[in-house]
Amino acid sequence: MDRRKKYTRMVLKDSLMQLLKQKQISAITVKELCGLADINRSTFYSHYFDQYDLLDKIEDEIIEDMKGYLSQYDFEKEEESLPMIEKLIEYFASKHDVCKTLFNEKVDTTFQKKVMVFAHGVFMNHWTTSKNFEEDASEYLSTFIISGSIHVIKSWLNNDMDKSPKEMAGIINKLINGGLFR
């Protein structure tokens, strides 16, 4: 992709994130988005179908990045769980503004659901097989761990990342592997 296309997509993504801080995706128009990005509508439509398509692409890009981060780790080795969680949290920190916006309850996006589905797949394929959980219990355990982890990360993002990624990874890892009282 050439530099102009990259620049156009970056400006559109940034503009959408800016608008999502103020209103729902359903209240954002392509005209408004193009005005903020200072591009014409035909340029927008050469890249995206509509504002929902742009949002979907932003969310999918983050999920793909998360897949890349997770592919570096061996889920069967317990000593890799802390560095893996830390890397993911560092990624969320590097995309703080976007992730905070997409995780916001006031913003109607599918991001949290996409993260849940992705994480559930990873959990069911790797973690549960290495820990030998019963399949029916694994579904509930996965939902519990993933929901809790996402809400901890959301809280951390909303608290302006008041702890380092390493500290947050330690907290989440301890809760996942040791529970409350270990």
mmCIF file with all atom_site columns, N, CA and C in Angstrom, residues 126-157:
data_model
loop_
_atom_site.group_PDB
_atom_site.id
_atom_site.type_symbol
_atom_site.label_atom_id
_atom_site.label_alt_id
_atom_site.label_comp_id
_atom_site.label_asym_id
_atom_site.label_entity_id
_atom_site.label_seq_id
_atom_site.pdbx_PDB_ins_code
_atom_site.Cartn_x
_atom_site.Cartn_y
_atom_site.Cartn_z
_atom_site.occupancy
_atom_site.B_iso_or_equiv
_atom_site.pdbx_formal_charge
_atom_site.auth_seq_id
_atom_site.auth_comp_id
_atom_site.auth_asym_id
_atom_site.auth_atom_id
_atom_site.pdbx_PDB_model_num
ATOM 1  N N  . HIS A 1 126 ? -5.947  -23.870 23.947 1.00 0.00 ? 126 HIS A N  1
ATOM 2  C CA . HIS A 1 126 ? -4.627  -24.033 24.549 1.00 0.00 ? 126 HIS A CA 1
ATOM 3  C C  . HIS A 1 126 ? -4.666  -24.272 26.057 1.00 0.00 ? 126 HIS A C  1
ATOM 4  N N  . TRP A 1 127 ? -5.228  -23.335 26.765 1.00 0.00 ? 127 TRP A N  1
ATOM 5  C CA . TRP A 1 127 ? -5.135  -23.366 28.217 1.00 0.00 ? 127 TRP A CA 1
ATOM 6  C C  . TRP A 1 127 ? -5.871  -24.558 28.816 1.00 0.00 ? 127 TRP A C  1
ATOM 7  N N  . THR A 1 128 ? -7.083  -24.812 28.365 1.00 0.00 ? 128 THR A N  1
ATOM 8  C CA . THR A 1 128 ? -7.867  -25.903 28.964 1.00 0.00 ? 128 THR A CA 1
ATOM 9  C C  . THR A 1 128 ? -7.274  -27.267 28.645 1.00 0.00 ? 128 THR A C  1
ATOM 10 N N  . THR A 1 129 ? -6.679  -27.431 27.457 1.00 0.00 ? 129 THR A N  1
ATOM 11 C CA . THR A 1 129 ? -6.080  -28.733 27.141 1.00 0.00 ? 129 THR A CA 1
ATOM 12 C C  . THR A 1 129 ? -4.834  -28.973 27.978 1.00 0.00 ? 129 THR A C  1
ATOM 13 N N  . SER A 1 130 ? -4.086  -27.929 28.263 1.00 0.00 ? 130 SER A N  1
ATOM 14 C CA . SER A 1 130 ? -2.882  -28.108 29.075 1.00 0.00 ? 130 SER A CA 1
ATOM 15 C C  . SER A 1 130 ? -3.219  -28.282 30.555 1.00 0.00 ? 130 SER A C  1
ATOM 16 N N  . LYS A 1 131 ? -4.397  -27.846 30.980 1.00 0.00 ? 131 LYS A N  1
ATOM 17 C CA . LYS A 1 131 ? -4.788  -27.947 32.390 1.00 0.00 ? 131 LYS A CA 1
ATOM 18 C C  . LYS A 1 131 ? -5.746  -29.102 32.644 1.00 0.00 ? 131 LYS A C  1
ATOM 19 N N  . ASN A 1 132 ? -6.179  -29.807 31.593 1.00 0.00 ? 132 ASN A N  1
ATOM 20 C CA . ASN A 1 132 ? -7.072  -30.969 31.710 1.00 0.00 ? 132 ASN A CA 1
ATOM 21 C C  . ASN A 1 132 ? -8.366  -30.682 32.459 1.00 0.00 ? 132 ASN A C  1
ATOM 22 N N  . PHE A 1 133 ? -9.059  -29.642 32.050 1.00 0.00 ? 133 PHE A N  1
ATOM 23 C CA . PHE A 1 133 ? -10.365 -29.330 32.633 1.00 0.00 ? 133 PHE A CA 1
ATOM 24 C C  . PHE A 1 133 ? -11.447 -30.094 31.884 1.00 0.00 ? 133 PHE A C  1
ATOM 25 N N  . GLU A 1 134 ? -12.539 -30.365 32.594 1.00 0.00 ? 134 GLU A N  1
ATOM 26 C CA . GLU A 1 134 ? -13.693 -30.959 31.925 1.00 0.00 ? 134 GLU A CA 1
ATOM 27 C C  . GLU A 1 134 ? -14.243 -29.924 30.947 1.00 0.00 ? 134 GLU A C  1
ATOM 28 N N  . GLU A 1 135 ? -14.720 -30.395 29.793 1.00 0.00 ? 135 GLU A N  1
ATOM 29 C CA . GLU A 1 135 ? -15.139 -29.469 28.746 1.00 0.00 ? 135 GLU A CA 1
ATOM 30 C C  . GLU A 1 135 ? -16.279 -28.559 29.175 1.00 0.00 ? 135 GLU A C  1
ATOM 31 N N  . ASP A 1 136 ? -17.293 -29.101 29.854 1.00 0.00 ? 136 ASP A N  1
ATOM 32 C CA . ASP A 1 136 ? -18.425 -28.251 30.246 1.00 0.00 ? 136 ASP A CA 1
ATOM 33 C C  . ASP A 1 136 ? -18.013 -27.221 31.297 1.00 0.00 ? 136 ASP A C  1
ATOM 34 N N  . ALA A 1 137 ? -17.115 -27.575 32.192 1.00 0.00 ? 137 ALA A N  1
ATOM 35 C CA . ALA A 1 137 ? -16.622 -26.624 33.188 1.00 0.00 ? 137 ALA A CA 1
ATOM 36 C C  . ALA A 1 137 ? -15.705 -25.592 32.533 1.00 0.00 ? 137 ALA A C  1
ATOM 37 N N  . SER A 1 138 ? -15.013 -25.996 31.482 1.00 0.00 ? 138 SER A N  1
ATOM 38 C CA . SER A 1 138 ? -14.087 -25.099 30.789 1.00 0.00 ? 138 SER A CA 1
ATOM 39 C C  . SER A 1 138 ? -14.801 -23.906 30.175 1.00 0.00 ? 138 SER A C  1
ATOM 40 N N  . GLU A 1 139 ? -15.999 -24.127 29.654 1.00 0.00 ? 139 GLU A N  1
ATOM 41 C CA . GLU A 1 139 ? -16.766 -23.029 29.068 1.00 0.00 ? 139 GLU A CA 1
ATOM 42 C C  . GLU A 1 139 ? -17.020 -21.936 30.106 1.00 0.00 ? 139 GLU A C  1
ATOM 43 N N  . TYR A 1 140 ? -17.456 -22.353 31.290 1.00 0.00 ? 140 TYR A N  1
ATOM 44 C CA . TYR A 1 140 ? -17.751 -21.387 32.355 1.00 0.00 ? 140 TYR A CA 1
ATOM 45 C C  . TYR A 1 140 ? -16.472 -20.741 32.878 1.00 0.00 ? 140 TYR A C  1
ATOM 46 N N  . LEU A 1 141 ? -15.434 -21.543 33.018 1.00 0.00 ? 141 LEU A N  1
ATOM 47 C CA . LEU A 1 141 ? -14.154 -21.016 33.491 1.00 0.00 ? 141 LEU A CA 1
ATOM 48 C C  . LEU A 1 141 ? -13.606 -19.992 32.505 1.00 0.00 ? 141 LEU A C  1
ATOM 49 N N  . SER A 1 142 ? -13.704 -20.306 31.221 1.00 0.00 ? 142 SER A N  1
ATOM 50 C CA . SER A 1 142 ? -13.248 -19.378 30.188 1.00 0.00 ? 142 SER A CA 1
ATOM 51 C C  . SER A 1 142 ? -14.002 -18.057 30.268 1.00 0.00 ? 142 SER A C  1
ATOM 52 N N  . THR A 1 143 ? -15.314 -18.132 30.372 1.00 0.00 ? 143 THR A N  1
ATOM 53 C CA . THR A 1 143 ? -16.132 -16.913 30.462 1.00 0.00 ? 143 THR A CA 1
ATOM 54 C C  . THR A 1 143 ? -15.748 -16.099 31.690 1.00 0.00 ? 143 THR A C  1
ATOM 55 N N  . PHE A 1 144 ? -15.563 -16.761 32.806 1.00 0.00 ? 144 PHE A N  1
ATOM 56 C CA . PHE A 1 144 ? -15.204 -16.093 34.063 1.00 0.00 ? 144 PHE A CA 1
ATOM 57 C C  . PHE A 1 144 ? -13.847 -15.391 33.947 1.00 0.00 ? 144 PHE A C  1
ATOM 58 N N  . ILE A 1 145 ? -12.852 -16.117 33.478 1.00 0.00 ? 145 ILE A N  1
ATOM 59 C CA . ILE A 1 145 ? -11.493 -15.570 33.398 1.00 0.00 ? 145 ILE A CA 1
ATOM 60 C C  . ILE A 1 145 ? -11.414 -14.439 32.376 1.00 0.00 ? 145 ILE A C  1
ATOM 61 N N  . ILE A 1 146 ? -12.001 -14.641 31.210 1.00 0.00 ? 146 ILE A N  1
ATOM 62 C CA . ILE A 1 146 ? -11.904 -13.643 30.148 1.00 0.00 ? 146 ILE A CA 1
ATOM 63 C C  . ILE A 1 146 ? -12.686 -12.386 30.513 1.00 0.00 ? 146 ILE A C  1
ATOM 64 N N  . SER A 1 147 ? -13.910 -12.553 31.002 1.00 0.00 ? 147 SER A N  1
ATOM 65 C CA . SER A 1 147 ? -14.710 -11.383 31.392 1.00 0.00 ? 147 SER A CA 1
ATOM 66 C C  . SER A 1 147 ? -14.013 -10.594 32.489 1.00 0.00 ? 147 SER A C  1
ATOM 67 N N  . GLY A 1 148 ? -13.528 -11.305 33.481 1.00 0.00 ? 148 GLY A N  1
ATOM 68 C CA . GLY A 1 148 ? -12.828 -10.637 34.578 1.00 0.00 ? 148 GLY A CA 1
ATOM 69 C C  . GLY A 1 148 ? -11.589 -9.902  34.105 1.00 0.00 ? 148 GLY A C  1
ATOM 70 N N  . SER A 1 149 ? -10.806 -10.549 33.251 1.00 0.00 ? 149 SER A N  1
ATOM 71 C CA . SER A 1 149 ? -9.577  -9.933  32.744 1.00 0.00 ? 149 SER A CA 1
ATOM 72 C C  . SER A 1 149 ? -9.884  -8.687  31.914 1.00 0.00 ? 149 SER A C  1
ATOM 73 N N  . ILE A 1 150 ? -10.895 -8.781  31.063 1.00 0.00 ? 150 ILE A N  1
ATOM 74 C CA . ILE A 1 150 ? -11.266 -7.621  30.236 1.00 0.00 ? 150 ILE A CA 1
ATOM 75 C C  . ILE A 1 150 ? -11.718 -6.464  31.119 1.00 0.00 ? 150 ILE A C  1
ATOM 76 N N  . HIS A 1 151 ? -12.512 -6.756  32.138 1.00 0.00 ? 151 HIS A N  1
ATOM 77 C CA . HIS A 1 151 ? -12.987 -5.670  33.004 1.00 0.00 ? 151 HIS A CA 1
ATOM 78 C C  . HIS A 1 151 ? -11.859 -5.073  33.845 1.00 0.00 ? 151 HIS A C  1
ATOM 79 N N  . VAL A 1 152 ? -10.903 -5.883  34.234 1.00 0.00 ? 152 VAL A N  1
ATOM 80 C CA . VAL A 1 152 ? -9.733  -5.358  34.947 1.00 0.00 ? 152 VAL A CA 1
ATOM 81 C C  . VAL A 1 152 ? -8.946  -4.434  34.019 1.00 0.00 ? 152 VAL A C  1
ATOM 82 N N  . ILE A 1 153 ? -8.756  -4.850  32.778 1.00 0.00 ? 153 ILE A N  1
ATOM 83 C CA . ILE A 1 153 ? -8.022  -4.026  31.815 1.00 0.00 ? 153 ILE A CA 1
ATOM 84 C C  . ILE A 1 153 ? -8.786  -2.737  31.509 1.00 0.00 ? 153 ILE A C  1
ATOM 85 N N  . LYS A 1 154 ? -10.106 -2.836  31.347 1.00 0.00 ? 154 LYS A N  1
ATOM 86 C CA . LYS A 1 154 ? -10.917 -1.631  31.123 1.00 0.00 ? 154 LYS A CA 1
ATOM 87 C C  . LYS A 1 154 ? -10.778 -0.658  32.289 1.00 0.00 ? 154 LYS A C  1
ATOM 88 N N  . SER A 1 155 ? -10.852 -1.176  33.496 1.00 0.00 ? 155 SER A N  1
ATOM 89 C CA . SER A 1 155 ? -10.719 -0.341  34.683 1.00 0.00 ? 155 SER A CA 1
ATOM 90 C C  . SER A 1 155 ? -9.347  0.329   34.706 1.00 0.00 ? 155 SER A C  1
ATOM 91 N N  . TRP A 1 156 ? -8.321  -0.436  34.391 1.00 0.00 ? 156 TRP A N  1
ATOM 92 C CA . TRP A 1 156 ? -6.955  0.088   34.345 1.00 0.00 ? 156 TRP A CA 1
ATOM 93 C C  . TRP A 1 156 ? -6.829  1.194   33.300 1.00 0.00 ? 156 TRP A C  1
ATOM 94 N N  . LEU A 1 157 ? -7.388  0.979   32.109 1.00 0.00 ? 157 LEU A N  1
ATOM 95 C CA . LEU A 1 157 ? -7.349  2.009   31.063 1.00 0.00 ? 157 LEU A CA 1
ATOM 96 C C  . LEU A 1 157 ? -8.089  3.263   31.512 1.00 0.00 ? 157 LEU A C  1
#
